């Protein structure tokens, strides 16, 4: 039976981070599933349109990718999202995949990065390698996306796990949800630090990381912190660049296949 693995990402229109993050996760999946044909889909229609208009690159939607696999005679498909939380994008993916269940002998769906308690421990362990060593006079601020979806609670749980593992210098905030920058600023004040290192808690380092986090615009987190007198440094590496994170997605895909 022809088998495939479909890697589903929100997508990014920044080619540099696309290669280093989404393509790197896909590479890890391809390596772990040598018997499966790897395919890519992006859930963001806006990003697919941008890529097409700018560089003529066609990326499948979930629909078109699954439709094509069915028409090409694939019988066993594992769908692995590269999402961080079980939020809107994952709900959307599940709803889009459901009608295709009858078109394959098996259609399995892997879990996002932060799903079970073990995932939080694994991500915290990965962050131990990713983040600079803790310093008394510095804090690391992780910028997640955030959402109004109930899965937003994942950020609070990850914060707890980091704290419990001794990373008291790590503060999580989100661009579009709670906690936001105001809450982060209060934690920084409590810690009485003067140095802040910003890190994207996102798979790709696209618009949010480059502009909302580290941009020169007066509203960016970097600018707001600098205005308050903090010495700010930052990383523009999406989590998808790191092998330890890629491996968690691989484990989720293996669990879906089992
Ligand atoms: Co956004």
CSV table of C-alpha atoms and ligand atoms in Angstrom, one decimal:
chain,number,residue,atom,x,y,z
A,1,UNK,CA,0.0,0.0,0.0
A,2,UNK,CA,1.3,3.5,-0.8
A,3,UNK,CA,2.0,5.4,2.3
A,4,UNK,CA,2.5,9.2,2.9
A,5,UNK,CA,3.1,11.6,5.7
A,6,UNK,CA,1.6,15.0,5.4
A,7,UNK,CA,3.3,17.8,7.4
A,8,UNK,CA,0.8,20.6,8.0
A,9,UNK,CA,2.0,24.0,9.1
A,10,UNK,CA,0.4,27.4,9.4
A,11,UNK,CA,3.0,28.5,6.9
A,12,UNK,CA,5.3,31.5,6.5
A,13,UNK,CA,6.1,33.9,3.7
A,14,UNK,CA,9.7,34.4,5.0
A,15,UNK,CA,11.8,31.9,2.9
A,16,UNK,CA,14.8,32.1,5.3
A,17,UNK,CA,13.0,30.8,8.3
A,18,UNK,CA,10.8,28.5,6.2
A,19,UNK,CA,13.9,26.5,5.2
A,20,UNK,CA,15.4,26.5,8.7
A,21,UNK,CA,12.2,25.5,10.6
A,22,UNK,CA,9.3,24.0,8.7
A,23,UNK,CA,11.5,22.4,6.1
A,24,UNK,CA,13.8,21.1,8.8
A,25,UNK,CA,10.9,19.5,10.7
A,26,UNK,CA,9.7,18.0,7.4
A,27,UNK,CA,13.3,16.7,6.9
A,28,UNK,CA,13.2,15.0,10.3
A,29,UNK,CA,9.8,13.4,9.5
A,30,UNK,CA,11.1,12.2,6.1
A,31,UNK,CA,14.1,10.6,7.8
A,32,UNK,CA,12.0,8.9,10.5
A,33,UNK,CA,9.5,7.6,7.9
A,34,UNK,CA,11.6,6.3,5.0
A,35,UNK,CA,8.6,4.2,3.8
A,36,UNK,CA,6.3,7.2,3.5
A,37,UNK,CA,6.2,9.9,0.8
A,38,UNK,CA,6.5,13.3,2.5
A,39,UNK,CA,4.1,16.1,1.5
A,40,UNK,CA,3.6,19.6,2.7
A,41,UNK,CA,0.5,21.7,3.4
A,42,UNK,CA,-0.1,25.2,4.8
A,43,UNK,CA,-3.3,26.1,6.5
A,44,UNK,CA,-3.0,29.8,5.9
A,45,UNK,CA,-4.6,30.8,2.7
A,46,UNK,CA,-3.1,34.2,2.9
A,47,UNK,CA,0.4,32.8,3.1
A,48,UNK,CA,-0.2,30.4,0.2
A,49,UNK,CA,-1.5,33.3,-1.9
A,50,UNK,CA,1.5,35.4,-1.0
A,51,UNK,CA,4.0,32.6,-1.9
A,52,UNK,CA,2.2,32.0,-5.2
A,53,UNK,CA,2.1,35.7,-6.2
A,54,UNK,CA,5.6,36.5,-5.2
A,55,UNK,CA,7.5,33.4,-6.3
A,56,UNK,CA,5.1,31.2,-8.2
A,57,UNK,CA,5.4,28.6,-5.5
A,58,UNK,CA,2.3,26.4,-5.0
A,59,UNK,CA,1.8,25.0,-1.5
A,60,UNK,CA,-1.2,22.7,-1.0
A,61,UNK,CA,-4.0,23.5,1.4
A,62,UNK,CA,-4.9,20.5,3.7
A,63,UNK,CA,-7.8,19.8,1.4
A,64,UNK,CA,-5.8,19.8,-1.9
A,65,UNK,CA,-3.0,17.8,-0.3
A,66,UNK,CA,-5.3,15.0,0.9
A,67,UNK,CA,-7.3,15.1,-2.3
A,68,UNK,CA,-4.2,14.7,-4.4
A,69,UNK,CA,-2.9,11.8,-2.1
A,70,UNK,CA,-6.3,10.0,-2.5
A,71,UNK,CA,-6.3,10.5,-6.3
A,72,UNK,CA,-2.7,9.2,-6.5
A,73,UNK,CA,-3.8,6.0,-4.7
A,74,UNK,CA,-2.2,6.5,-1.3
A,75,UNK,CA,-3.9,4.2,1.2
A,76,UNK,CA,-2.2,5.1,4.5
A,77,UNK,CA,-1.6,8.7,5.5
A,78,UNK,CA,-0.2,10.2,8.7
A,79,UNK,CA,-1.0,13.9,9.1
A,80,UNK,CA,1.5,15.6,11.4
A,81,UNK,CA,0.9,19.3,12.3
A,82,UNK,CA,3.8,21.5,13.3
A,83,UNK,CA,1.5,23.6,15.6
A,84,UNK,CA,2.5,24.3,19.1
A,85,UNK,CA,-0.8,24.2,20.9
A,86,UNK,CA,-4.1,22.4,20.3
A,87,UNK,CA,-5.7,25.6,19.2
A,88,UNK,CA,-7.8,27.0,16.3
A,89,UNK,CA,-5.3,25.9,13.6
A,90,UNK,CA,-5.4,22.4,14.9
A,91,UNK,CA,-9.2,22.4,15.2
A,92,UNK,CA,-9.3,23.6,11.6
A,93,UNK,CA,-7.0,20.8,10.5
A,94,UNK,CA,-9.0,18.2,12.3
A,95,UNK,CA,-12.2,19.4,10.6
A,96,UNK,CA,-10.6,19.6,7.2
A,97,UNK,CA,-9.1,16.0,7.5
A,98,UNK,CA,-12.3,14.4,8.8
A,99,UNK,CA,-14.2,14.2,5.5
A,100,UNK,CA,-11.2,12.3,4.0
A,101,UNK,CA,-11.3,9.5,6.5
A,102,UNK,CA,-13.3,7.3,4.1
A,103,UNK,CA,-10.9,7.9,1.2
A,104,UNK,CA,-7.9,6.1,2.8
A,105,UNK,CA,-7.5,2.7,4.6
A,106,UNK,CA,-6.0,4.7,7.4
A,107,UNK,CA,-5.8,8.4,8.1
A,108,UNK,CA,-4.0,9.2,11.3
A,109,UNK,CA,-3.5,12.6,12.9
A,110,UNK,CA,-0.5,13.4,15.1
A,111,UNK,CA,-0.6,15.8,18.1
A,112,UNK,CA,0.7,19.3,18.3
A,113,UNK,CA,3.9,20.1,20.2
A,114,UNK,CA,2.3,20.8,23.6
A,115,UNK,CA,-0.4,18.1,24.1
A,116,UNK,CA,0.3,15.7,27.0
A,117,UNK,CA,2.2,16.4,30.3
A,118,UNK,CA,5.3,14.6,28.9
A,119,UNK,CA,5.4,17.1,26.0
A,120,UNK,CA,5.8,20.0,28.4
A,121,UNK,CA,8.7,18.3,30.1
A,122,UNK,CA,10.2,17.5,26.7
A,123,UNK,CA,9.9,21.1,25.5
A,124,UNK,CA,11.3,22.4,28.8
A,125,UNK,CA,14.2,20.0,28.4
A,126,UNK,CA,14.7,21.3,24.9
A,127,UNK,CA,14.6,24.9,26.1
A,128,UNK,CA,17.4,24.1,28.5
A,129,UNK,CA,19.6,23.7,25.5
A,130,UNK,CA,18.0,26.5,23.5
A,131,UNK,CA,18.0,29.2,26.2
A,132,UNK,CA,21.2,31.0,27.5
A,133,UNK,CA,22.3,29.8,30.9
A,134,UNK,CA,20.3,31.5,33.7
A,135,UNK,CA,21.9,34.6,35.2
A,136,UNK,CA,21.0,36.4,38.4
A,137,UNK,CA,20.8,39.8,36.7
A,138,UNK,CA,18.9,38.7,33.5
A,139,UNK,CA,15.6,37.3,32.4
A,140,UNK,CA,14.7,35.3,29.3
A,141,UNK,CA,11.4,36.3,27.8
A,142,UNK,CA,9.7,33.8,25.6
A,143,UNK,CA,7.2,35.2,23.1
A,144,UNK,CA,4.4,32.8,22.2
A,145,UNK,CA,1.6,33.6,19.8
A,146,UNK,CA,-1.4,33.4,22.2
A,147,UNK,CA,-5.1,33.0,21.3
A,148,UNK,CA,-8.6,33.4,22.6
A,149,UNK,CA,-9.0,29.6,22.2
A,150,UNK,CA,-9.0,27.6,25.5
A,151,UNK,CA,-5.8,26.0,24.4
A,152,UNK,CA,-4.1,29.3,25.4
A,153,UNK,CA,-3.8,27.6,28.9
A,154,UNK,CA,-0.8,25.7,27.5
A,155,UNK,CA,1.4,28.8,28.0
A,156,UNK,CA,0.6,28.9,31.7
A,157,UNK,CA,1.4,25.2,32.1
A,158,UNK,CA,4.7,25.5,30.2
A,159,UNK,CA,5.5,28.5,32.5
A,160,UNK,CA,4.8,26.3,35.5
A,161,UNK,CA,7.0,23.4,34.2
A,162,UNK,CA,9.9,25.8,33.5
A,163,UNK,CA,9.6,27.3,37.0
A,164,UNK,CA,9.4,23.8,38.6
A,165,UNK,CA,12.6,22.8,36.7
A,166,UNK,CA,14.4,25.8,38.1
A,167,UNK,CA,14.2,28.2,35.2
A,168,UNK,CA,13.0,31.0,37.4
A,169,UNK,CA,14.5,33.5,35.0
A,170,UNK,CA,12.2,32.4,32.1
A,171,UNK,CA,9.0,34.4,31.6
A,172,UNK,CA,6.4,33.5,29.0
A,173,UNK,CA,4.3,36.1,27.3
A,174,UNK,CA,2.1,36.1,24.2
A,175,UNK,CA,1.4,38.6,21.3
A,176,UNK,CA,-2.3,37.9,21.0
A,177,UNK,CA,-3.4,36.3,24.3
A,178,UNK,CA,-2.8,36.2,28.0
A,179,UNK,CA,-0.3,36.7,29.5
A,180,UNK,CA,0.8,39.6,27.4
A,181,UNK,CA,3.6,42.1,27.6
A,182,UNK,CA,2.1,44.0,30.6
A,183,UNK,CA,2.2,40.8,32.7
A,184,UNK,CA,5.7,40.1,31.5
A,185,UNK,CA,6.8,43.6,32.6
A,186,UNK,CA,5.4,43.0,36.1
A,187,UNK,CA,7.4,39.7,36.4
A,188,UNK,CA,10.6,41.5,35.2
A,189,UNK,CA,10.1,44.2,37.8
A,190,UNK,CA,9.7,41.5,40.5
A,191,UNK,CA,12.9,39.9,39.4
A,192,UNK,CA,14.7,43.3,39.5
A,193,UNK,CA,16.7,42.5,36.4
A,194,UNK,CA,18.2,45.0,33.9
A,195,UNK,CA,18.9,42.6,31.1
A,196,UNK,CA,16.3,40.8,29.0
A,197,UNK,CA,16.9,38.2,26.3
A,198,UNK,CA,13.9,37.7,23.9
A,199,UNK,CA,13.3,34.3,22.3
A,200,UNK,CA,10.4,33.4,20.0
A,201,UNK,CA,8.2,30.6,21.4
A,202,UNK,CA,7.0,29.9,17.9
A,203,UNK,CA,8.0,27.3,15.3
A,204,UNK,CA,9.0,29.9,12.7
A,205,UNK,CA,10.7,33.2,13.3
A,206,UNK,CA,8.4,35.2,10.9
A,207,UNK,CA,6.5,38.5,11.2
A,208,UNK,CA,5.8,38.2,14.9
A,209,UNK,CA,9.4,37.4,15.9
A,210,UNK,CA,11.0,39.9,13.5
A,211,UNK,CA,8.6,42.8,14.0
A,212,UNK,CA,6.4,42.4,17.1
A,213,UNK,CA,9.3,40.9,19.2
A,214,UNK,CA,12.6,42.3,17.9
A,215,UNK,CA,11.5,45.1,15.4
A,216,UNK,CA,12.5,48.7,15.6
A,217,UNK,CA,8.9,49.9,15.7
A,218,UNK,CA,8.3,51.7,19.0
A,219,UNK,CA,5.6,49.2,19.9
A,220,UNK,CA,7.8,46.1,19.6
A,221,UNK,CA,8.6,44.2,22.8
A,222,UNK,CA,12.3,45.1,22.2
A,223,UNK,CA,11.5,48.8,22.0
A,224,UNK,CA,9.1,48.8,24.9
A,225,UNK,CA,11.7,47.1,27.1
A,226,UNK,CA,14.5,49.5,25.9
A,227,UNK,CA,12.3,52.5,26.6
A,228,UNK,CA,12.0,51.1,30.2
A,229,UNK,CA,15.8,51.0,30.5
A,230,UNK,CA,16.4,47.3,29.9
A,231,UNK,CA,19.4,46.1,28.0
A,232,UNK,CA,17.8,43.8,25.4
A,233,UNK,CA,19.2,41.0,23.3
A,234,UNK,CA,17.2,38.6,21.2
A,235,UNK,CA,17.3,35.4,19.2
A,236,UNK,CA,15.6,35.1,15.8
A,237,UNK,CA,15.6,31.4,15.6
A,238,UNK,CA,12.3,29.7,15.5
A,239,UNK,CA,11.8,26.6,17.7
A,240,UNK,CA,11.6,24.5,14.5
A,241,UNK,CA,15.3,24.9,14.0
A,242,UNK,CA,16.1,22.8,17.0
A,243,UNK,CA,16.5,19.1,16.7
A,244,UNK,CA,15.1,18.5,20.2
A,245,UNK,CA,11.9,20.2,19.1
A,246,UNK,CA,11.8,18.4,15.7
A,247,UNK,CA,12.2,15.1,17.6
A,248,UNK,CA,9.0,15.8,19.6
A,249,UNK,CA,7.0,16.1,16.4
A,250,UNK,CA,8.6,12.9,15.1
A,251,UNK,CA,7.5,11.1,18.3
A,252,UNK,CA,4.0,12.4,17.8
A,253,UNK,CA,3.9,11.2,14.3
A,254,UNK,CA,5.2,7.8,15.4
A,255,UNK,CA,2.5,7.6,18.1
A,256,UNK,CA,-0.2,8.4,15.5
A,257,UNK,CA,1.1,5.7,13.2
A,258,UNK,CA,1.3,3.0,15.9
B,1,LIG,CO1,-0.4,35.9,14.3
